[in-house]
Structure formats: structure tokens, C-alpha cells
Coordinates of C-alpha atoms in Angstrom, one line a residue:
X1 CA 30.6 -33.9 -46.8
X2 CA 26.9 -34.6 -46.1
X3 CA 26.0 -33.7 -49.7
X4 CA 28.6 -36.2 -51.0
X5 CA 27.3 -38.9 -48.7
X6 CA 23.7 -38.3 -49.8
X7 CA 24.7 -38.5 -53.5
X8 CA 26.6 -41.7 -52.7
X9 CA 23.8 -43.3 -50.8
X10 CA 20.9 -42.2 -53.0
X11 CA 22.5 -41.7 -56.3
X12 CA 20.5 -38.5 -56.7
X13 CA 22.5 -35.4 -57.6
X14 CA 19.5 -33.1 -57.0
X15 CA 19.1 -34.4 -53.4
X16 CA 22.8 -33.8 -52.8
X17 CA 22.6 -30.3 -54.1
X18 CA 19.5 -29.4 -52.1
X19 CA 20.4 -31.3 -48.9
X20 CA 21.4 -28.0 -47.3
X21 CA 17.9 -26.6 -47.7
X22 CA 16.1 -29.9 -47.2
X23 CA 18.0 -31.3 -44.2
X24 CA 20.5 -28.8 -42.6
X25 CA 18.3 -25.8 -42.4
X26 CA 15.3 -27.6 -40.8
X27 CA 17.7 -29.2 -38.3
X28 CA 19.2 -25.8 -37.4
X29 CA 15.7 -24.3 -37.0
X30 CA 14.6 -27.2 -34.8
X31 CA 17.9 -26.8 -32.8
X32 CA 17.2 -23.1 -32.3
X33 CA 13.7 -23.8 -31.1
X34 CA 14.8 -26.5 -28.7
X35 CA 17.6 -24.4 -27.3
X36 CA 15.2 -21.5 -26.8
X37 CA 12.7 -23.7 -25.0
X38 CA 15.6 -25.1 -22.8
X39 CA 16.8 -21.6 -21.9
X40 CA 13.2 -20.5 -21.2
X41 CA 12.7 -23.6 -18.9
X42 CA 15.9 -23.0 -17.0
X43 CA 15.1 -19.3 -16.5
X44 CA 11.6 -20.0 -15.4
X45 CA 12.8 -22.6 -13.0
X46 CA 15.3 -20.2 -11.5
X47 CA 12.6 -17.5 -11.2
X48 CA 10.2 -19.9 -9.6
X49 CA 12.8 -21.1 -7.0
X50 CA 13.7 -17.5 -6.2
X51 CA 10.0 -16.5 -5.8
X52 CA 9.2 -19.5 -3.6
X53 CA 12.2 -18.8 -1.4
X54 CA 10.7 -15.3 -0.6
X55 CA 7.9 -17.0 1.4
X56 CA 10.4 -18.4 3.9
X57 CA 11.8 -16.7 6.9
X58 CA 15.2 -15.9 5.2
X59 CA 14.1 -13.7 2.4
X60 CA 16.6 -13.0 -0.4
X61 CA 17.8 -9.4 -0.4
X62 CA 17.0 -9.0 -4.1
X63 CA 13.2 -9.1 -3.5
X64 CA 13.1 -7.4 -0.1
X65 CA 11.2 -4.2 0.1
X66 CA 13.5 -1.2 0.4
X67 CA 12.4 -0.5 4.0
X68 CA 13.3 -4.1 5.0
X69 CA 16.7 -3.7 3.5
X70 CA 17.3 -0.7 5.9
X71 CA 15.9 -2.1 9.1
X72 CA 13.7 -5.0 10.2
X73 CA 11.9 -4.8 13.5
X74 CA 10.2 -7.5 15.5
X75 CA 6.9 -5.9 14.7
X76 CA 7.4 -6.1 10.9
X77 CA 8.3 -9.7 11.2
X78 CA 4.8 -10.6 12.4
X79 CA 3.2 -9.9 9.0
X80 CA 5.4 -11.9 6.6
X81 CA 4.3 -15.3 5.2
X82 CA 1.0 -14.8 3.3
X83 CA 1.6 -11.3 2.1
X84 CA 5.2 -12.1 1.0
X85 CA 3.9 -15.2 -0.9
X86 CA 1.3 -13.2 -2.8
X87 CA 3.9 -10.5 -3.8
X88 CA 6.4 -13.1 -4.8
X89 CA 3.9 -14.9 -7.1
X90 CA 3.0 -11.6 -8.7
X91 CA 6.7 -10.6 -9.3
X92 CA 7.5 -14.1 -10.5
X93 CA 4.7 -14.0 -13.0
X94 CA 5.9 -10.7 -14.4
X95 CA 9.5 -11.9 -14.7
X96 CA 8.4 -15.2 -16.3
X97 CA 6.4 -13.4 -18.9
X98 CA 9.3 -11.0 -19.6
X99 CA 11.7 -13.9 -20.0
X100 CA 9.4 -15.7 -22.4
X101 CA 8.9 -12.7 -24.6
X102 CA 12.6 -12.0 -24.8
X103 CA 13.7 -15.6 -25.5
X104 CA 11.0 -16.3 -28.1
X105 CA 11.6 -13.0 -29.8
X106 CA 15.3 -13.8 -30.2
X107 CA 14.5 -17.3 -31.4
X108 CA 12.1 -16.0 -34.0
X109 CA 14.7 -13.6 -35.3
X110 CA 17.2 -16.4 -35.6
X111 CA 14.7 -18.6 -37.4
X112 CA 13.9 -15.9 -39.8
X113 CA 17.6 -15.4 -40.5
X114 CA 17.8 -19.1 -41.3
X115 CA 14.9 -18.8 -43.7
X116 CA 16.7 -16.1 -45.7
X117 CA 14.9 -13.0 -44.5
X118 CA 17.0 -9.8 -44.5
X119 CA 16.8 -8.8 -40.8
X120 CA 18.3 -5.3 -41.4
X121 CA 15.2 -3.6 -42.7
X122 CA 13.1 -5.6 -40.3
X123 CA 15.0 -4.5 -37.3
X124 CA 15.0 -0.9 -38.5
X125 CA 11.3 -1.0 -39.0
X126 CA 10.8 -2.5 -35.6
X127 CA 12.9 0.3 -34.1
X128 CA 10.8 2.9 -35.8
X129 CA 7.6 1.2 -34.6
X130 CA 9.0 1.0 -31.1
X131 CA 9.8 4.7 -31.0
X132 CA 6.3 5.5 -32.3
X133 CA 4.7 3.3 -29.7
X134 CA 6.9 4.8 -27.0
X135 CA 5.7 8.3 -27.8
X136 CA 2.1 7.2 -28.3
X137 CA 1.9 5.0 -25.3
X138 CA 3.9 6.9 -22.7
X139 CA 1.1 6.7 -20.1
X140 CA 0.9 2.9 -20.6
X141 CA 4.6 2.5 -20.1
X142 CA 4.5 4.8 -17.1
X143 CA 1.7 2.7 -15.6
X144 CA 3.6 -0.5 -16.1
X145 CA 6.9 0.7 -14.7
X146 CA 5.1 2.2 -11.7
X147 CA 3.2 -1.0 -11.1
X148 CA 6.4 -3.1 -11.3
X149 CA 8.2 -0.8 -8.7
X150 CA 5.1 -0.9 -6.5
X151 CA 5.3 -4.7 -6.4
X152 CA 9.0 -4.7 -5.8
X153 CA 8.8 -2.2 -3.0
X154 CA 5.7 -3.8 -1.5
X155 CA 3.8 -0.5 -1.1
X156 CA 0.5 -2.2 -0.7
X157 CA -1.3 -5.5 -1.4
X158 CA -4.8 -7.1 -1.7
X159 CA -6.7 -6.5 1.5
X160 CA -4.8 -3.4 2.6
X161 CA -6.6 -0.2 3.6
X162 CA -4.9 2.6 1.6
X163 CA -5.3 6.3 1.0
X164 CA -4.4 7.0 -2.7
X165 CA -5.6 10.6 -2.8
X166 CA -9.2 10.8 -3.9
X167 CA -9.8 7.1 -3.4
X168 CA -9.5 5.7 0.1
X169 CA -10.6 2.1 0.9
X170 CA -9.6 -1.6 0.7
X171 CA -7.5 -2.8 -2.2
X172 CA -9.3 -5.6 -4.1
X173 CA -6.9 -6.3 -6.9
X174 CA -3.4 -5.2 -7.9
X175 CA -2.0 -5.3 -11.4
X176 CA 0.9 -3.8 -13.3
X177 CA -1.4 -1.2 -14.9
X178 CA -4.5 -0.9 -12.7
X179 CA -5.2 -1.0 -9.0
X180 CA -8.8 -1.4 -7.8
X181 CA -9.9 0.1 -4.5
X182 CA -13.4 -0.2 -2.9
X183 CA -14.2 2.7 -0.6
X184 CA -16.5 2.8 2.5
X185 CA -19.6 3.6 0.3
X186 CA -19.0 0.5 -1.8
X187 CA -17.7 2.4 -4.9
X188 CA -15.0 0.5 -6.8
X189 CA -12.3 2.8 -8.0
X190 CA -10.0 1.9 -10.9
X191 CA -6.7 3.7 -10.5
X192 CA -3.8 3.8 -13.0
X193 CA -0.6 3.0 -11.2
X194 CA 1.2 5.9 -13.1
X195 CA -1.3 8.4 -11.6
X196 CA -0.6 7.4 -8.0
X197 CA 1.8 10.0 -6.6
X198 CA 1.4 9.1 -2.9
X199 CA 0.2 6.0 -0.9
X200 CA -0.9 6.0 2.7
X201 CA -1.0 2.3 3.8
X202 CA -3.0 1.8 7.0
X203 CA -2.5 -1.9 7.1
X204 CA 1.3 -2.3 7.2
X205 CA 3.1 -2.7 10.5
X206 CA 1.4 -1.0 13.4
X207 CA -1.1 1.7 14.0
X208 CA -1.5 4.5 16.5
X209 CA -4.8 5.3 18.2
X210 CA -5.1 9.0 19.3
X211 CA -8.1 10.1 21.3
X212 CA -8.6 13.7 22.5
X213 CA -11.2 14.3 25.2
X214 CA -12.2 17.8 26.4
X215 CA -12.5 18.1 30.2
X216 CA -13.6 21.8 30.5
X217 CA -12.0 23.5 33.5
X218 CA -12.0 20.7 35.9
X219 CA -8.7 19.6 37.6
X220 CA -6.5 18.1 34.9
X221 CA -4.5 15.8 37.2
X222 CA -7.7 14.2 38.5
X223 CA -9.0 13.7 35.0
X224 CA -5.7 12.2 33.8
X225 CA -5.7 9.7 36.7
X226 CA -9.3 8.6 36.0
X227 CA -8.6 8.2 32.2
X228 CA -5.4 6.3 32.9
X229 CA -7.2 3.7 35.0
X230 CA -9.8 3.3 32.2
X231 CA -7.2 2.9 29.5
X232 CA -5.3 0.3 31.4
X233 CA -8.5 -1.7 32.1
X234 CA -9.1 -1.9 28.3
X235 CA -5.5 -3.1 27.7
X236 CA -5.9 -5.9 30.3
X237 CA -9.2 -7.3 28.8
X238 CA -8.5 -10.8 27.4
X239 CA -9.7 -10.1 23.9
X240 CA -7.4 -7.1 23.6
X241 CA -4.2 -8.2 25.2
X242 CA -2.6 -9.3 22.0
X243 CA -3.8 -6.3 20.1
X244 CA -1.8 -3.7 22.1
X245 CA 1.8 -3.5 21.1
X246 CA 2.5 -1.0 23.9
X247 CA 0.5 -0.1 27.0
X248 CA -1.9 2.8 26.4
X249 CA -0.7 6.1 27.7
X250 CA -2.6 9.3 28.8
X251 CA -0.1 11.9 27.9
X252 CA -1.9 14.8 29.6
X253 CA -3.1 18.2 28.4
X254 CA -2.7 18.4 24.7
X255 CA -4.2 21.9 24.1
X256 CA -6.2 24.7 25.7
X257 CA -9.3 26.1 24.1
X258 CA -12.0 28.5 25.1
X259 CA -14.0 25.5 26.4
X260 CA -11.1 24.3 28.6
X261 CA -8.3 21.7 28.5
X262 CA -8.1 18.7 26.1
X263 CA -6.6 15.5 27.4
X264 CA -4.9 13.2 24.8
X265 CA -4.7 9.4 25.1
X266 CA -2.6 7.3 22.7
X267 CA -2.2 3.6 22.2
X268 CA 0.0 1.6 19.8
X269 CA -1.9 -1.4 18.3
X270 CA -1.8 -3.8 15.4
X271 CA -3.1 -2.2 12.1
X272 CA -6.1 -4.7 11.9
X273 CA -7.4 -3.9 15.3
X274 CA -7.0 -0.1 15.3
X275 CA -10.7 0.7 14.7
X276 CA -11.9 -1.7 17.3
X277 CA -9.4 -0.5 19.9
X278 CA -10.3 3.1 19.2
X279 CA -14.0 2.5 19.8
X280 CA -13.5 0.5 23.0
X281 CA -11.1 3.1 24.4
X282 CA -13.5 5.9 23.7
X283 CA -16.3 4.0 25.4
X284 CA -14.2 3.2 28.4
X285 CA -12.9 6.7 28.8
X286 CA -16.4 8.2 28.5
X287 CA -17.8 5.8 31.0
X288 CA -14.9 6.5 33.4
X289 CA -15.7 10.2 33.4
X290 CA -19.4 9.4 34.0
X291 CA -18.8 7.0 36.9
X292 CA -16.3 9.3 38.6
X293 CA -18.6 12.3 38.5
X294 CA -16.3 14.4 36.4
X295 CA -18.7 14.6 33.5
X296 CA -21.2 16.6 35.5
X297 CA -18.5 19.0 36.6
X298 CA -17.2 19.3 33.0
X299 CA -20.8 20.2 31.9
X300 CA -21.1 22.7 34.7
X301 CA -17.8 24.3 33.9
X302 CA -19.0 25.0 30.4
X303 CA -22.3 26.8 31.4
X304 CA -22.1 30.5 30.7
X305 CA -21.8 32.6 33.9
X306 CA -24.5 35.3 34.4
X307 CA -23.1 38.7 34.0
X308 CA -24.0 41.4 36.6
X309 CA -26.0 44.2 34.9
X310 CA -24.4 47.6 34.8
X311 CA -25.5 50.1 37.4
X312 CA -27.0 52.3 34.8
X313 CA -29.6 49.6 33.9
X314 CA -31.2 49.8 37.4
X315 CA -33.0 53.1 37.1
X316 CA -36.3 54.1 35.5
X317 CA -36.1 54.3 31.7
X318 CA -38.2 57.6 31.6
X319 CA -36.1 59.4 34.2
X320 CA -33.2 61.5 33.1
X321 CA -29.9 61.0 34.8
X322 CA -29.0 63.3 37.6
X323 CA -26.1 65.6 37.5
X324 CA -23.9 63.2 39.6
X325 CA -24.7 60.0 37.6
X326 CA -22.8 58.9 34.5
X327 CA -24.3 59.3 31.1
X328 CA -25.8 56.1 29.6
X329 CA -23.8 54.9 26.6
X330 CA -25.5 54.8 23.3
X331 CA -27.9 57.8 23.9
X332 CA -29.4 59.9 21.1
X333 CA -27.2 62.6 19.6

């Protein structure tokens, strides 16, 4: 119909015969590109709205960490907004890139079909190349998949103190393939996500301070009472009141050694203040033992007791034992 109208309008038989190639094919290609861009825009908009909603109090179950799907405590709810926003942006960026790649790949194949390319050999070649790349880049694929699940499960984020095996320190950047960690000596570690088999996150939720103090052989009940007063005084200090999630507790004798008993003190704190609370508790507990006089008694109880020399050491070395005296051990044979 369009060809006949073009011949009628222009009087050119060539234009009517070639109208399919000159007019219809370009229009179909333009339509494919426009539809692909529209689909991409709609999907990007949906992903952006989903990612932005994760920074609110009511988080969609799709992007919740697995541990939050099981149970959410009041303590976990204290750490939400900024960390959740960063994770949502990272996941949203990955999803948008994936959607763009899929949509434009499909559009490119449709455009090539409109241009007359035989897609059968092309798809077969792409499949062979994909298999070859899959075998040759197994570690890369492993790293990318591990990084994606790490983001989805919120295992760690920038600023967290983590233990990844040989590398322990503060996370400086998180990517789909590489995580960088700076340790206490200032060394920057580049760790492939696929090589991380365990993660110890010291910055999520709460932390536990555990302090063991040896008291020698002094009265344990007296030492526990002194240490309990000192621990409570630290908890009531204004700068530490919001850092204790539970009152510190002196649990009592934890173990017995050759040097005497060991008293354990525990305190549940926020993860950020664990180190500060641990230092202040140690200082307060040590000072309480000093001011109460227990430290001197502890030191005295550790002094070695002088042994009474055996009776056979009291005689003259040159005199031989009498008939009624016991023989010295270790004599010549």
C-alpha cells in the first residue's frame, strides 16, 4: 500500500520498489531503539525507586539482609539510615548496569536482524565465545557473584572493622570484584571477593568487652565487690552512659591457675565504643584494686615461699653420717 502511494505521489517506480528499504526499515530500526530506551528508562526508574525506599524505616523485604528477614532487634535498628543508603546505591548501580546491558544487547540483535544479518551463526559464535570466557574467567565470575551476594546480604561496608583472614582492618572501598582493607600498620590490602571464605565484622550491631584480671590468692568475694563498684562507676560516667547497652557485670572467678584465681568482667557496648570502653574499664578496675589495698595483697600472695632446708643439710659437709642418721641422697656410688 505504501509503495503504491509513493509511486502515485512521486511517479517514480524505483522509489516505490525501494520504499521498504529506504523508509520502512529505518522506521522500524528507529522504533526498536526508541522502545529499548523507553524500557530501559522504565526499569531504571523502578530500580531507583526501589533503592531509594531502602533508606526509609520500612525497608522492602527484597533488599533486606538475610539476618534482618529472620529477626530485627531494637539494637539493630539503631544503625540503619546511612549504611542502608550506601548499600542501596551500590545494589541499584549494579542492577541498572545489568538492565542496560541486557536491553541494549537485545536491541542490537533486533537491529542487526532488520539489516539482514543472519543471526544464527552470530548467536552460535557468541555462545562458543561465552563458554570459552566462562572457562577462562572462572575466578572473575566467582569474584563478581561473591561481591553481589556480599552487597545483598550486607556483610560489611565502608568504614567497618573486619577480619577477613590474613587482612584485618578498616574497609576503605567495596566493589563487585575487589574489597580494600587498611590494617593497623597502614598497609592497604586488595582482596578478591571470591577468595573471602569468612568475614568477622566488628562494627555491626553490638560488641562485648571481656576483661580478665588475676587476683592471686586473695579473697575472691572481696575482689568481686571492689571490681563491681569500679565497673558501675564507669557505666555512670556521663560520656559513657549512651555507650553501654547493658550494665557491666563482674561474673566472678573465670579460671584457676598456678598464680591464683582470675576474675572476669564483661560489658555489652556499641561496636564503635568497644575499644574506648575496654581501656576505661581496665583503668578503673586496676585503680580500684590499688586504692582498696588488694593489689599489695595480690603481689604478696605471688611471692615464692621460702622452703625449710632438709635436716641433712644442717651438718658438716666433711663429717660422715652416723649410724643412726639417714644417708644423704645423691652420694657417690
